[in-house]
Every structure is written in C-alpha cells, then in structure tokens.
Short mmCIF file of C-alpha atoms and ligand atoms in Angstrom, two decimals:
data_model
loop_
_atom_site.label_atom_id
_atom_site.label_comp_id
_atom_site.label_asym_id
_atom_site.label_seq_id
_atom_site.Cartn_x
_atom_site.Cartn_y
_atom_site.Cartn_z
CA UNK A 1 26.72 8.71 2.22
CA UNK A 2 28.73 11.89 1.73
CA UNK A 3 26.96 14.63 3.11
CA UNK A 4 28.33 17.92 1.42
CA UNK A 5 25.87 17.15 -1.66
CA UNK A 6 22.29 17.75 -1.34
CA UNK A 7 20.91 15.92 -4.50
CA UNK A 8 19.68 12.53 -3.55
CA UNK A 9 20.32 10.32 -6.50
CA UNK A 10 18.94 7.46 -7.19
CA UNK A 11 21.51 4.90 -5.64
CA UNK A 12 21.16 2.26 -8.62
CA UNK A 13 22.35 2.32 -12.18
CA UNK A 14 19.82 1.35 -15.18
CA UNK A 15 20.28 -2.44 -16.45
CA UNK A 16 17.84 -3.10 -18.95
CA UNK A 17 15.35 -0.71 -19.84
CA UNK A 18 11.31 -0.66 -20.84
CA UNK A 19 10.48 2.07 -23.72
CA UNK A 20 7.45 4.07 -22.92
CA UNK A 21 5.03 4.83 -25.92
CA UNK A 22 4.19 8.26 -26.23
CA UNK A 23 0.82 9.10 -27.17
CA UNK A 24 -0.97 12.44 -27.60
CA UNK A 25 -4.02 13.98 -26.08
CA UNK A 26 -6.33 12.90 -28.90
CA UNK A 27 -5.32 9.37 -28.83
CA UNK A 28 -5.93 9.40 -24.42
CA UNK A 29 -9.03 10.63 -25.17
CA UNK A 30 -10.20 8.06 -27.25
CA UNK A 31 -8.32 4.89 -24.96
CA UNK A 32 -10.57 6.59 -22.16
CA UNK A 33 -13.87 6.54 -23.29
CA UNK A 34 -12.75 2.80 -24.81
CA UNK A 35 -12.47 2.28 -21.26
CA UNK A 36 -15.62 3.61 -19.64
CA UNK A 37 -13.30 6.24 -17.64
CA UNK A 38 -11.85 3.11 -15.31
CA UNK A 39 -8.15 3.56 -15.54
CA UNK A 40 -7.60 0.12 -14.50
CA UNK A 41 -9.64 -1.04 -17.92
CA UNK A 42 -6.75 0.94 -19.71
CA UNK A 43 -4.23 -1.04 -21.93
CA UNK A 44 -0.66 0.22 -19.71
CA UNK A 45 1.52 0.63 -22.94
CA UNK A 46 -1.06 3.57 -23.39
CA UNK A 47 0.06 4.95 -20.01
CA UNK A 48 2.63 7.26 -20.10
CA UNK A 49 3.52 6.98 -16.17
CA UNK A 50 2.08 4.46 -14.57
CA UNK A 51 1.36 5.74 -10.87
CA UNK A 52 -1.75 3.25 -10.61
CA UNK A 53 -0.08 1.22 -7.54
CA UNK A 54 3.17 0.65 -5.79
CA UNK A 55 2.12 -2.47 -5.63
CA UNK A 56 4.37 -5.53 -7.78
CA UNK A 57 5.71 -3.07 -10.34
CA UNK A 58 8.98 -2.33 -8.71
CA UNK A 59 12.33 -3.11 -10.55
CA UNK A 60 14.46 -5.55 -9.13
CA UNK A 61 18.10 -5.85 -8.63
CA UNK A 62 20.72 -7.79 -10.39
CA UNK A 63 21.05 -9.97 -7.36
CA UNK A 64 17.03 -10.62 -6.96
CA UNK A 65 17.18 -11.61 -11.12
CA UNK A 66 20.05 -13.50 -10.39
CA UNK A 67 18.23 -15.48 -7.28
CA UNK A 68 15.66 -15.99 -9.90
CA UNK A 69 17.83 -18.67 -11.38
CA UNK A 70 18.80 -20.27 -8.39
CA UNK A 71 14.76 -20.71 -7.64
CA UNK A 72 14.41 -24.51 -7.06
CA UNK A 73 11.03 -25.65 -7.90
CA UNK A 74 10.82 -29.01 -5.66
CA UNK A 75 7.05 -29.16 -4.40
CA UNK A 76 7.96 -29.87 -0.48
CA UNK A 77 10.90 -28.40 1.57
CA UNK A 78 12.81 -26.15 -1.58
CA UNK A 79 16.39 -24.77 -0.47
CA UNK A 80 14.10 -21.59 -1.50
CA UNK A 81 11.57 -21.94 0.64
CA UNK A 82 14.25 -22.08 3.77
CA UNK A 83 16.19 -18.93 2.26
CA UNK A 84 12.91 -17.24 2.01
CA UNK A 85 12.18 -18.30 5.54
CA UNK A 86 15.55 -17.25 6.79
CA UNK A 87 14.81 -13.61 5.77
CA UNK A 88 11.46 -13.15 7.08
CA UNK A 89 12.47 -14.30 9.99
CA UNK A 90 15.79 -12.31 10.15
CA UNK A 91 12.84 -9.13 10.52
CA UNK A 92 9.84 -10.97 11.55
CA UNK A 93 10.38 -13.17 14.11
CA UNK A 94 6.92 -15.28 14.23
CA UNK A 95 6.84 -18.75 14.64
CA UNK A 96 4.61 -19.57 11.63
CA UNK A 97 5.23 -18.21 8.20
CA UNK A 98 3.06 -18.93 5.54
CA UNK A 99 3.89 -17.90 2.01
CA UNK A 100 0.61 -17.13 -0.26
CA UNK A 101 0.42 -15.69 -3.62
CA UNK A 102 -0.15 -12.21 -2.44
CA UNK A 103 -1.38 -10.35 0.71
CA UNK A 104 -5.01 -10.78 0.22
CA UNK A 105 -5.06 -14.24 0.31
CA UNK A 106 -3.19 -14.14 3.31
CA UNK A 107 -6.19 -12.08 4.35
CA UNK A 108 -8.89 -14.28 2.70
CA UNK A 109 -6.96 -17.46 4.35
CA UNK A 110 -6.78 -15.15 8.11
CA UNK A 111 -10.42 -13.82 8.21
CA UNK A 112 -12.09 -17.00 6.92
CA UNK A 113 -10.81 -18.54 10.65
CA UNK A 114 -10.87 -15.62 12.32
CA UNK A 115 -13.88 -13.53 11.17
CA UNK A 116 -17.63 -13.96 10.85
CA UNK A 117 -21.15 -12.45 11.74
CA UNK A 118 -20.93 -10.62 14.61
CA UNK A 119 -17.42 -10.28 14.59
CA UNK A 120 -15.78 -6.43 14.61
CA UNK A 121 -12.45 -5.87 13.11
CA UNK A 122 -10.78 -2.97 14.32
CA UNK A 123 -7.66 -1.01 11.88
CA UNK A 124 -6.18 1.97 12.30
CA UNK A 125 -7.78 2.31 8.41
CA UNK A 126 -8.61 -0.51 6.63
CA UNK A 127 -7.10 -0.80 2.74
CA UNK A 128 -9.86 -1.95 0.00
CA UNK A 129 -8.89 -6.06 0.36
CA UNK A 130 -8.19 -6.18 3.54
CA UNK A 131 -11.84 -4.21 4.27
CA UNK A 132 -13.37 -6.33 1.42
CA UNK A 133 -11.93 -9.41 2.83
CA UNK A 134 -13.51 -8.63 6.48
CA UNK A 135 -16.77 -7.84 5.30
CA UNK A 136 -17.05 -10.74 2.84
CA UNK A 137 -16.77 -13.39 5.95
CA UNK A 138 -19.79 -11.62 7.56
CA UNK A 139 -17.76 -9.35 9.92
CA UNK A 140 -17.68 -5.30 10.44
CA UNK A 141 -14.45 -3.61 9.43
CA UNK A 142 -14.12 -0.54 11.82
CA UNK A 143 -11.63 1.99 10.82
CA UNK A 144 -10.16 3.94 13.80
CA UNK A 145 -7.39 6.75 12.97
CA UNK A 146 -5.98 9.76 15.43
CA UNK A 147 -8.53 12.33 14.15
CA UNK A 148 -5.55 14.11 12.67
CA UNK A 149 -5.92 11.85 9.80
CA UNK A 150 -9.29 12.80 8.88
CA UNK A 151 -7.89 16.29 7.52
CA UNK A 152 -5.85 16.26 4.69
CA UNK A 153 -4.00 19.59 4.68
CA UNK A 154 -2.75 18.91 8.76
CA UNK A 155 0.45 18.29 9.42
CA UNK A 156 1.43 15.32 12.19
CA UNK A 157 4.46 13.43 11.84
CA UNK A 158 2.51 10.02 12.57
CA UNK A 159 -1.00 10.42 11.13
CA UNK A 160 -1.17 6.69 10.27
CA UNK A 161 -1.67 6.39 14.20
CA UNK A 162 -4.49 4.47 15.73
CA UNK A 163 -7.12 6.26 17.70
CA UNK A 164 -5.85 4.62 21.26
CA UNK A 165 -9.27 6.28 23.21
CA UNK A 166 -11.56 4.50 20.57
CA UNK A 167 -10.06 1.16 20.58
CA UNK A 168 -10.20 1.25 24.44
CA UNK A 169 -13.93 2.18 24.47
CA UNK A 170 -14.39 -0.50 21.54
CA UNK A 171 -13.14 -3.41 23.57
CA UNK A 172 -14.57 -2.24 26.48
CA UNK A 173 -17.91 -2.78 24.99
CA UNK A 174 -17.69 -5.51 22.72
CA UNK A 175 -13.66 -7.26 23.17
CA UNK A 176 -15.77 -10.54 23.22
CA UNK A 177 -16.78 -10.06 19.29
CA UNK A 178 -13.13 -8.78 18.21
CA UNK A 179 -11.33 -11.64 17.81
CA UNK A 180 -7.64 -9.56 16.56
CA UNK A 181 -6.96 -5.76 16.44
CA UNK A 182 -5.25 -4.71 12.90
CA UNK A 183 -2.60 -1.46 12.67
CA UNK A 184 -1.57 -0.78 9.03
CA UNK A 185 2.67 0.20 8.45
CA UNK A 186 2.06 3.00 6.50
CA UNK A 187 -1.23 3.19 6.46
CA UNK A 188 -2.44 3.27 2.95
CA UNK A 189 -5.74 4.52 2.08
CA UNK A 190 -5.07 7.46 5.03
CA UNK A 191 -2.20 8.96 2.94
CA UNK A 192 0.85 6.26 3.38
CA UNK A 193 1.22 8.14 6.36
CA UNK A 194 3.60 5.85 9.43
CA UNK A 195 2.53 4.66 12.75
CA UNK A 196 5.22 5.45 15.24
CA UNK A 197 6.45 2.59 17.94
CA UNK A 198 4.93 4.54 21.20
CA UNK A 199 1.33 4.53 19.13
CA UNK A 200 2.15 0.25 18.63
CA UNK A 201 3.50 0.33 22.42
CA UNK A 202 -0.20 2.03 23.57
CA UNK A 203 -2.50 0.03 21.33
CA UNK A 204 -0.24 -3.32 22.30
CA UNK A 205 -0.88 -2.47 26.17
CA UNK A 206 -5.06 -1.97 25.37
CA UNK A 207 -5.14 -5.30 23.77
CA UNK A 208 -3.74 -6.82 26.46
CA UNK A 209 -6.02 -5.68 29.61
CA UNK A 210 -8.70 -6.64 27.13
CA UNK A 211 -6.33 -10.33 25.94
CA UNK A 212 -7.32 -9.65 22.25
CA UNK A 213 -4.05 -10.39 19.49
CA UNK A 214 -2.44 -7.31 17.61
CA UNK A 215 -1.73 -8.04 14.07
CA UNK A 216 0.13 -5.69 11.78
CA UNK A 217 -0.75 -5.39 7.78
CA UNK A 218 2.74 -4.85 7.56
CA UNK A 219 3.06 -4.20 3.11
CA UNK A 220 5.37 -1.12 4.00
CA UNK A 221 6.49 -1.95 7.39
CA UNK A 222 10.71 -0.53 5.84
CA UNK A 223 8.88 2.58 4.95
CA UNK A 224 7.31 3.13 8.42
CA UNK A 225 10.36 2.33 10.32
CA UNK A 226 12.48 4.66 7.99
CA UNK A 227 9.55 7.52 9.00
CA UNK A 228 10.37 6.17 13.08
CA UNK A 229 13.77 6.86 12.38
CA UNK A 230 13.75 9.93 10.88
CA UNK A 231 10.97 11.63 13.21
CA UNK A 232 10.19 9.71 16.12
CA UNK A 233 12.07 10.68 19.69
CA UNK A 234 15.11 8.96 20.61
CA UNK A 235 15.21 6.77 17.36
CA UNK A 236 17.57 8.84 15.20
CA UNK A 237 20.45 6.76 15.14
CA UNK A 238 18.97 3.15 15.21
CA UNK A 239 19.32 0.88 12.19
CA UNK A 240 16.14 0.63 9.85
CA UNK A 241 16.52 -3.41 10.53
CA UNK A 242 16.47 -3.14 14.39
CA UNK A 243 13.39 -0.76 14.14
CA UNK A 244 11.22 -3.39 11.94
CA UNK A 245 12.17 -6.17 14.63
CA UNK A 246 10.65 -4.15 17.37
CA UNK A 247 7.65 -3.33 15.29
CA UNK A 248 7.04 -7.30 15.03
CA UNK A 249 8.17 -8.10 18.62
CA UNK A 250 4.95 -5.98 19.32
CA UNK A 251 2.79 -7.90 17.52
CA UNK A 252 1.33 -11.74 17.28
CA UNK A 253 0.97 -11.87 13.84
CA UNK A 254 1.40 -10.45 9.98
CA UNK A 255 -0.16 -10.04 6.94
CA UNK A 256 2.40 -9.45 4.22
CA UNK A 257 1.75 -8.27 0.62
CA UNK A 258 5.57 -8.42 -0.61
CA UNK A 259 4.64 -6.96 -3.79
CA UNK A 260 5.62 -3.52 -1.76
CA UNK A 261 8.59 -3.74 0.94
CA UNK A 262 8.89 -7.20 -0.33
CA UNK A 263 10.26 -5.71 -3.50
CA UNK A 264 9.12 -8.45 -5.77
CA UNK A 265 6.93 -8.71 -8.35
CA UNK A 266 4.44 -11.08 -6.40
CA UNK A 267 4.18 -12.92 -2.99
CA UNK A 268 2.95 -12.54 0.27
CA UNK A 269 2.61 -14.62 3.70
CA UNK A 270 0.91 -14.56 7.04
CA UNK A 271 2.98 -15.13 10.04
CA UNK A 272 1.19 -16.02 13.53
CA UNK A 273 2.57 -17.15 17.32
CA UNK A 274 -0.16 -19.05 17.88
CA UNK A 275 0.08 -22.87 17.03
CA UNK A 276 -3.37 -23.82 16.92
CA UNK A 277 -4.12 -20.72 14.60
CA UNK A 278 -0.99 -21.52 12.07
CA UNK A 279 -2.74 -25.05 11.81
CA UNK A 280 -5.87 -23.90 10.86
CA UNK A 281 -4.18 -21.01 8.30
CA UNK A 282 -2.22 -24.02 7.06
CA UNK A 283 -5.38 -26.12 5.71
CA UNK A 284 -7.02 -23.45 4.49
CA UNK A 285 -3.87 -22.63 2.57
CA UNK A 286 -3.29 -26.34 1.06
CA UNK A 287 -6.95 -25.80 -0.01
CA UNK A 288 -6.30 -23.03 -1.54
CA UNK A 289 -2.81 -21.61 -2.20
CA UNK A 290 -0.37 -24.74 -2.19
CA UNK A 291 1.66 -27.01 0.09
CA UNK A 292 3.41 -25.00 3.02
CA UNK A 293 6.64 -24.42 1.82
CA UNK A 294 5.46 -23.10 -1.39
CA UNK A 295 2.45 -21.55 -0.77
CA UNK A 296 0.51 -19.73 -4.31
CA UNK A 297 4.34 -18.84 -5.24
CA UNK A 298 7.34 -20.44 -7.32
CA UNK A 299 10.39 -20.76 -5.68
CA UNK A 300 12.06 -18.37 -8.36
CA UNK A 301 9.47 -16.10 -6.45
CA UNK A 302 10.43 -17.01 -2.72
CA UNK A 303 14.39 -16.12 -3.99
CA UNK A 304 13.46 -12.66 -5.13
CA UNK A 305 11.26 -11.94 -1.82
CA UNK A 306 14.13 -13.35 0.22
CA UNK A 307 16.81 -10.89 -1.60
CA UNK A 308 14.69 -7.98 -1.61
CA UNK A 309 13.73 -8.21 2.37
CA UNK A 310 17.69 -7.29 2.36
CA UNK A 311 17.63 -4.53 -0.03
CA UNK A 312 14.70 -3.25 1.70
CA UNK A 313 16.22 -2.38 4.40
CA UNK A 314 19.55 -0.79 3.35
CA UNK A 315 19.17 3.21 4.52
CA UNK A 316 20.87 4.51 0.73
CA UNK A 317 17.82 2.52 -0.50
CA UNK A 318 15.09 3.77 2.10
CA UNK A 319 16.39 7.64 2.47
CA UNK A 320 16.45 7.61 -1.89
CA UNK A 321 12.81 6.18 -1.84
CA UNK A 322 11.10 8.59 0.98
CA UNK A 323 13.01 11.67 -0.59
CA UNK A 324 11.77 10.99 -4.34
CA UNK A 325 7.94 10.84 -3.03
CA UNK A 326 8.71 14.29 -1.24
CA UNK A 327 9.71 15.74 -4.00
CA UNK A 328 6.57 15.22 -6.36
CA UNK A 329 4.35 15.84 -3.43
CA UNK A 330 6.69 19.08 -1.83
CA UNK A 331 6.79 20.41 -5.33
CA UNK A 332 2.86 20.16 -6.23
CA UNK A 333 2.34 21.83 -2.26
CA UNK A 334 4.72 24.63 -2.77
CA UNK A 335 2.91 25.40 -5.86
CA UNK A 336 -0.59 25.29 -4.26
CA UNK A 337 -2.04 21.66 -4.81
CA UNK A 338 -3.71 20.59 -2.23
CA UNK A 339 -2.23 17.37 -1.10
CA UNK A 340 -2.62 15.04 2.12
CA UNK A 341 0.28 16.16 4.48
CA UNK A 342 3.05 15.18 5.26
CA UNK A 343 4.03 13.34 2.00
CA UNK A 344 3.51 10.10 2.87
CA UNK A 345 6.32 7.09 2.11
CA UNK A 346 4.76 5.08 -1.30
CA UNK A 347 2.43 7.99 -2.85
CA UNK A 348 1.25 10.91 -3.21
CA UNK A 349 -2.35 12.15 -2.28
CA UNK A 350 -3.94 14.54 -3.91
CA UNK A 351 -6.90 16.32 -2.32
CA UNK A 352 -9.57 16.31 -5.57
CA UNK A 353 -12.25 17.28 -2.61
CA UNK A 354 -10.56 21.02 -2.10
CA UNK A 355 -9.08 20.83 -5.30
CA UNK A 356 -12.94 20.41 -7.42
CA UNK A 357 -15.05 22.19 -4.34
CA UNK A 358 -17.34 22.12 -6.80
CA UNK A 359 -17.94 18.67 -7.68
CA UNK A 360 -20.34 17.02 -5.45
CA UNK A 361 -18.04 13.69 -3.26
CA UNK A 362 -21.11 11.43 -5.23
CA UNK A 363 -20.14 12.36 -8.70
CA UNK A 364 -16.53 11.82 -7.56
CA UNK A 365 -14.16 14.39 -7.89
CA UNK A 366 -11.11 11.82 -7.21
CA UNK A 367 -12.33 9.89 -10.64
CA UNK A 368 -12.94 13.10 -12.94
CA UNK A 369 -9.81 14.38 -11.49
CA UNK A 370 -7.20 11.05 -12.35
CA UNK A 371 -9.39 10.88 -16.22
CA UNK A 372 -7.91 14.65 -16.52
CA UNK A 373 -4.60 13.55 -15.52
CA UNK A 374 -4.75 10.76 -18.02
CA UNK A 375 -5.68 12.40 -20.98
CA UNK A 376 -3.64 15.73 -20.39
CA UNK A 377 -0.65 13.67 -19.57
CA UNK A 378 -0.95 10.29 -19.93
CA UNK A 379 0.13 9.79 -16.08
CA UNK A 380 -2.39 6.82 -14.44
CA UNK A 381 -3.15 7.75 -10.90
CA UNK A 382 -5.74 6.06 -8.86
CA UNK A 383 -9.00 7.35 -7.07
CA UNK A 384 -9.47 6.77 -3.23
CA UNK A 385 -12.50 8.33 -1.94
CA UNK A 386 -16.28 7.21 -3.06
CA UNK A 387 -15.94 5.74 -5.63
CA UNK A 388 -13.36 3.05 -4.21
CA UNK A 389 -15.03 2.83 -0.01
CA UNK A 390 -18.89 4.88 -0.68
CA UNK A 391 -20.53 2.02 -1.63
CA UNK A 392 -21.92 0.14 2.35
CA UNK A 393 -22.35 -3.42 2.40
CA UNK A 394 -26.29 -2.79 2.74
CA UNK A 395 -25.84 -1.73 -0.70
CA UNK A 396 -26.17 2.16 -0.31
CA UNK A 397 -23.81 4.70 -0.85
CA UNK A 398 -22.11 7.45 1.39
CA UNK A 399 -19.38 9.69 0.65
CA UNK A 400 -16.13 8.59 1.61
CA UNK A 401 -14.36 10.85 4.37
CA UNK A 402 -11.99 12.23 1.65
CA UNK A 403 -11.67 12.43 -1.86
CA UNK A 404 -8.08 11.56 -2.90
CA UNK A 405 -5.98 10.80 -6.50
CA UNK A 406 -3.02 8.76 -5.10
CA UNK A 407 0.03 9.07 -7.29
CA UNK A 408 1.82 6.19 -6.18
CA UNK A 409 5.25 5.55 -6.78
CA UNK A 410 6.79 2.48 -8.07
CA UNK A 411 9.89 1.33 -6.53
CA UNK A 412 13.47 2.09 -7.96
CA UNK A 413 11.49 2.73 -11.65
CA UNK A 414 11.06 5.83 -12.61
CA UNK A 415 13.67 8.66 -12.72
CA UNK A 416 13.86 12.25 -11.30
CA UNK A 417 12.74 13.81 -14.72
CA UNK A 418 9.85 11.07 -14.87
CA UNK A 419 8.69 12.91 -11.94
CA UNK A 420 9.61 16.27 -13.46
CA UNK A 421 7.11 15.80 -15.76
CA UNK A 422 3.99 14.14 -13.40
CA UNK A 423 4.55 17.76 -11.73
CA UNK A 424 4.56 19.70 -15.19
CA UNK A 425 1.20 17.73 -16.06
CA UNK A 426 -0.61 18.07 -12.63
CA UNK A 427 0.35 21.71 -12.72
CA UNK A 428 -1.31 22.49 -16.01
CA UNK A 429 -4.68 20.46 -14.67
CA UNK A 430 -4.54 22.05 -11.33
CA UNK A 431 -4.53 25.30 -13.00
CA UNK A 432 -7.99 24.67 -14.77
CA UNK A 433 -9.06 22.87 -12.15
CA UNK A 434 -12.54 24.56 -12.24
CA UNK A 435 -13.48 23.04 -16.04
CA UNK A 436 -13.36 19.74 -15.11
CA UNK A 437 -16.36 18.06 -14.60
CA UNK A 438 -17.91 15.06 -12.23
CA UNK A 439 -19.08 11.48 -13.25
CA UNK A 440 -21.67 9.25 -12.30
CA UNK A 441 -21.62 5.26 -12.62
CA UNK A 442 -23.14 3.20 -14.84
CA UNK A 443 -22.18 -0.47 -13.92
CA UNK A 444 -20.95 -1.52 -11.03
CA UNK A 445 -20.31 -4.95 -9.09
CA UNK A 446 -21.09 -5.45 -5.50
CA UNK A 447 -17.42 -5.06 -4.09
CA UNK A 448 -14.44 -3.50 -4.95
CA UNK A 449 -15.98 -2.13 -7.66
CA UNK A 450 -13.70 0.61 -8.54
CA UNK A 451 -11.79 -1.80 -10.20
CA UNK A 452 -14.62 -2.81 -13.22
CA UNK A 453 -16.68 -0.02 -13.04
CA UNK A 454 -18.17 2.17 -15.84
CA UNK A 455 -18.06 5.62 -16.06
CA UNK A 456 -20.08 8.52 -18.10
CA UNK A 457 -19.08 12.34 -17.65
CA UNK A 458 -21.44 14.68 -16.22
CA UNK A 459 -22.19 17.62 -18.59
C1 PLP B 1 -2.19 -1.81 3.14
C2 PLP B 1 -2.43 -2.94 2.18
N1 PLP B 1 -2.85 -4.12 2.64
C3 PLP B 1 -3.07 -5.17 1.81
C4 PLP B 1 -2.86 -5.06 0.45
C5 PLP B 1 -3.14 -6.27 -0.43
O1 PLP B 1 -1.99 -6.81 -0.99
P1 PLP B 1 -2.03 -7.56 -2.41
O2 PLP B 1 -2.26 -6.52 -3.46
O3 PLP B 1 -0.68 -8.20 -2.52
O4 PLP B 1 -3.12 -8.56 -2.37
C6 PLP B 1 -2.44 -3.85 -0.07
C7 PLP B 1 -2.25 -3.70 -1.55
O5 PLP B 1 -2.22 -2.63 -2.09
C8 PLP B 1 -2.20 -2.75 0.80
O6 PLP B 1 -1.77 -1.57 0.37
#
C-alpha cells in the first residue's frame, strides 16, 4: 500500500450491484407502525441502509461466487468439505471441526453437552444466542468484562478484555460447576471492542491452575487480531494470519458464526481438542444439523467460507474495514454523539442512555432512538440495551448496563458516501435529540424477544 495518500479506499471494485428504494419520511412512518416499532418486522427493501447486523450480509468476491460453482454436493466426504477444512485449519488448528448452519447451533449443539442446572458459564460478555443458548440448557451465563467496559465514553485500547481478578475468584469458588470459560474476539454486545493476546495469555494461565477449557466465540477473531496488531506491544509488524493462529493455539476450542470473518452469507462450526467431546458434538450434530462433512450447510456454502477465511485475512482488506467503521463513529464523536469508545471493528455504538438522559433505561431509549433513525432516514440500526438483555430468566426485568443503537457495518457493501449520509441523518436526530420520546412493550416472547416484539410510543 502506497503510503503518501491518506484516503483509504475501498480496495474492491463494484461487480453487480443491488438498487436501494428510496422512500420518504411519510412512507417510514407508516412501514413503522405496520411493524409495531420492531425494526426486524420491517420489509428491508423499505430500508434505506441496512445497519441491522454485520452478520451474513457481506458481499462476496468474484473468487468466493466463483467457488460457488465448484461446490460439490456429495452427502459424505465432498472435495468441499476438505477445502473448507483445509482453511480452518490453516488459522484454527483444532483437531475437530464441525461445520453447522450457523454459530448458534454450534452453540445449541456445545451447551446441550456441556451445560445444565447448576452449571456457570463464564464470558468476557455474552452475545444474545450465545447467552440465550446457556440459559436455555438450565445453566447461568456470567458476563465478566475489565470494568473499563462498563463506561461507554472511556477510552482503552482493549475493552473487550476479560475481568482476569473475577474469573480467578469465580473458579476459586465454584471451578467444579464451570465446565468451559468463554472470551468473545471482538466482543460484541460490549462495543466490538478486541481482546488483546496478554488478556488470552492471563485468562489461559487461570484456567489452568483451576484445569477448566478456554473456548473462544471467535465470529470476528480477523478483526481482533487486526486491533492486536495495530495497538498491542510488540505486535506491529506481525502478519494478521500469524496473530489469529496464536489466538487459537491459546484455546481448546471454537465457536464460529462465519456469517462475519467467515465472509459468507451463512455457515458456522465448532472446533474442539478433545476427542471424547467432538464425539458427543458429532451426534448431536447428525441429529440435528447433518452428516459431518456437511454439517446444516451446502457445499457451494463450505467453498465460499473456505475462500473468504483467505480474504479475511489479507491486511488491504482488514486496514479498509477497521478504517470505514472509524470514520462513521470518529465523525458522529467529533461532532458530539455520544458513542462507545474506541470505535470498535464491525459497528458503531451509539450511547441512546446519555444521548435521551431523559428517557427512563425501561421505556428504552436504544429502541425510540433506532425508530427515529428509521423514519428520519431510513437507516436500520439495532437496539442493545433492555430491551434486547433486561428481561431475567425469572421473568422480571432490569435495566441493561447500557443503552446502545449499534450501527453495524456490513462487509465490503456499502460505500464511503453511504456512510456520508448515516452521519448526515444521525446528525439531524442527534440534534433534536430531546423530542424524541420512550416506548413501552406490548407483546413479548420469553427469550430473545427483541426480535418479535411489539412496540407502542410513550406520549
Ligand atoms: C459474538 C457472537 N456470537 C455468536 C453469534 C451467533 O452467530 P449466528 O448469527 O451465525 O448464529 C453472533 C451473531 O451475531 C455474535 O455476534
């Protein structure tokens, strides 16, 4: 990369494009009270830009559509299925890989052996599946980030880090209930913020005195190691690729959602050491996902996963994709919008909590605030705060420890003026910030239930 330019472009050309429908305020307006003020209920061709998730709505490359057509579909041992293994294992090297449709049934398939009643799992923060997935096998989800992460505004180069102290004092008390410790690379719901490789390194050495497995939820595990590289002491001039290997040498197993760093559209896998463990993932999976070398996925799928753990990698690619999220998020700061700092790698946070003081956390800022976003702009955030982790198990409800809109960015899809204009629009609705009102909830279901709940606006 030549370095006497400053503007980072984005280091593809367009193939095939998508036309976006543009709507006006009055039409939003009306979509959004069709949808009872869930912005996953909304019809996308009504969105504007879509900054719901990260998650599968990447573009791919040339090469991953052309892998596409070399997928071969055999039901046992695919030339796929080994290509796909070949690349996870070129970054991750676990003996057991097993492909499922997406990361939460690599979860579901992980927590059914290894969870329970009685059971504590810890994470350095938890994201809604994986926490949903936990607690629906009976066990306790315990979230335990550096307190740096609980305030939004601080800044810390590695606020996705796990609180070392309060693991140590948790297995001290209770290792024989924790049957694996969980770190999330970047960590998601705490501002896609990394984990750095001395924070792995600590929390590796506690689980050993107390001989409990590591595993990392790894969805953006090129994102975090492009963060190691760029901040972390004496990591400056390693490659991205080496970085990710040491990441997994510290661990004993994965969870993988490659709808992220995967750069697909779909897939996932788990990936353990342990024999006896990958034998009982591997029944549950036949149960419940497919044969082995399939998994939920086509081999099409396993070809595009397999190309895009390549592309992943490549530092054009990575320094592009954690300079574009800086900008929105550097350029909504700089004009005073409170946002979770430092930008984070996928997304940026928004902090609706300082941003509508006076909106109680119960009648959800985070939700009033991504409706106003919507309808001034058509631009689909999502809420993270009470509405998506108040509601307890037990049934009652607690504020969440922040109050957050992520904008989240989908990979190599949107262009700098795209952005131009999510800043223009969250300008204008930071500037009346004070009109907008809170919500309360009219229907909800037991869990994850910000993604079918119902909405009405306060008065
Ligand atoms: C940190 C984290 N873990 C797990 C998942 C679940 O992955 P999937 O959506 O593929 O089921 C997600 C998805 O957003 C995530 O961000």
């Amino acid at each position: 990369m030549d370095d006497r330019f400053r503007t980072i472009i984005e280091p593809f050309r367009i193939h095939s494009v998508e036309p976006i429908r543009l709507t006006d305020r009055g039409e939003r307006e009306a979509r959004l009270e069709q949808a009872s003020y869930n912005l996953f209920a909304l019809h996308s061709d009504d969105v504007l830009i879509d900054l719901l998730t990260d998650s599968g709505t990447g573009a791919m490359s040339s090469e991953q559509w052309a892998g596409l057509q070399r997928g071969d579909e055999s039901y046992a041992g695919s030339p796929s299925w080994y290509r796909f293994l070949a690349a996870v294992r070129e970054l991750f090297d676990f003996a057991h890989v097993i492909p499922t449709h997406q990361g939460r049934a690599a979860e579901k398939i992980l927590f059914t052996v290894l969870g329970g009643p009685g059971r504590v799992i810890p994470n350095n923060a938890h994201f809604d599946t994986t926490r949903a997935n936990v607690e629906f096998s009976g066990a306790q989800a315990v979230d335990l980030p550096i307190a740096e992460a609980r305030t939004p505004a601080l800044e810390h180069p590695f606020k996705g880090n796990m609180d070392v102290d309060a693991l140590e004092a948790l297995l001290a008390d209770r290792a024989g209930d924790v049957p694996v410790v969980f770190v999330t690379v970047t960590n998601n719901s705490g501002g896609g913020q990394p984990v750095s490789l001395a924070n792995l390194r600590a929390v590796r050495a506690v689980c050993d005195r107390h001989g409990v497995p590591l595993f990392l939820d790894a969805c953006r595990f090129a994102e975090n190691a492009w963060f190691i590289r760029e901040r972390e002491p004496g990591q400056s001039g390693r490659r991205v690729a080496d970085i990710v290997r040491d990441m997994a040498s510290l661990a004993d197993g994965m969870t993988m959602s490659a709808k992220k760093d995967g750069l697909a559209n779909i897939g996932g896998w788990l990936a353990v050491r342990d024999d006896d463990l990958a034998e009982q993932c591997r029944n549950l999976l036949i149960l419940t996902e497919g044969f082995p070398t399939y998994g939920g996925l086509a081999g099409r799928d396993l070809e595009a996963i397999a190309r895009g753990l390549v592309e992943v990698v490549d530092h054009d690619y990575l320094r592009y994709r954690i300079r574009a999220t800086a900008y929105l998020g550097d350029a909504l700061h700089d004009a005073g919008v409170p946002v979770v700092r430092p930008i984070g790698g996928h997304a940026v946070y928004i902090d609706a909590g300082a941003l509508l003081p006076h909106v109680a956390p119960l009648q959800y800022p985070g939700q009033a605030l991504a409706c106003e976003l919507y309808a001034a702009g058509g631009v689909r955030g999502c809420e993270i705060g009470s509405v998506m982790f108040g509601r307890r198990p037990d049934g009652s409800e607690q504020p969440a420890a922040v109050e957050l809109v992520r904008l989240a960015i989908p990979r190599r899809t949107y262009t700098q003026s795209h952005i131009d204009y999510v800043i223009e629009v969250a300008l204008a609705v930071a500037a009346r910030a004070d009109e907008l009102r809170g919500m309360r909830i009219v229907a909800a279901p037991p869990a994850l239930r910000h993604f079918t709940a119902r909405f009405e606006k306060l008065g």
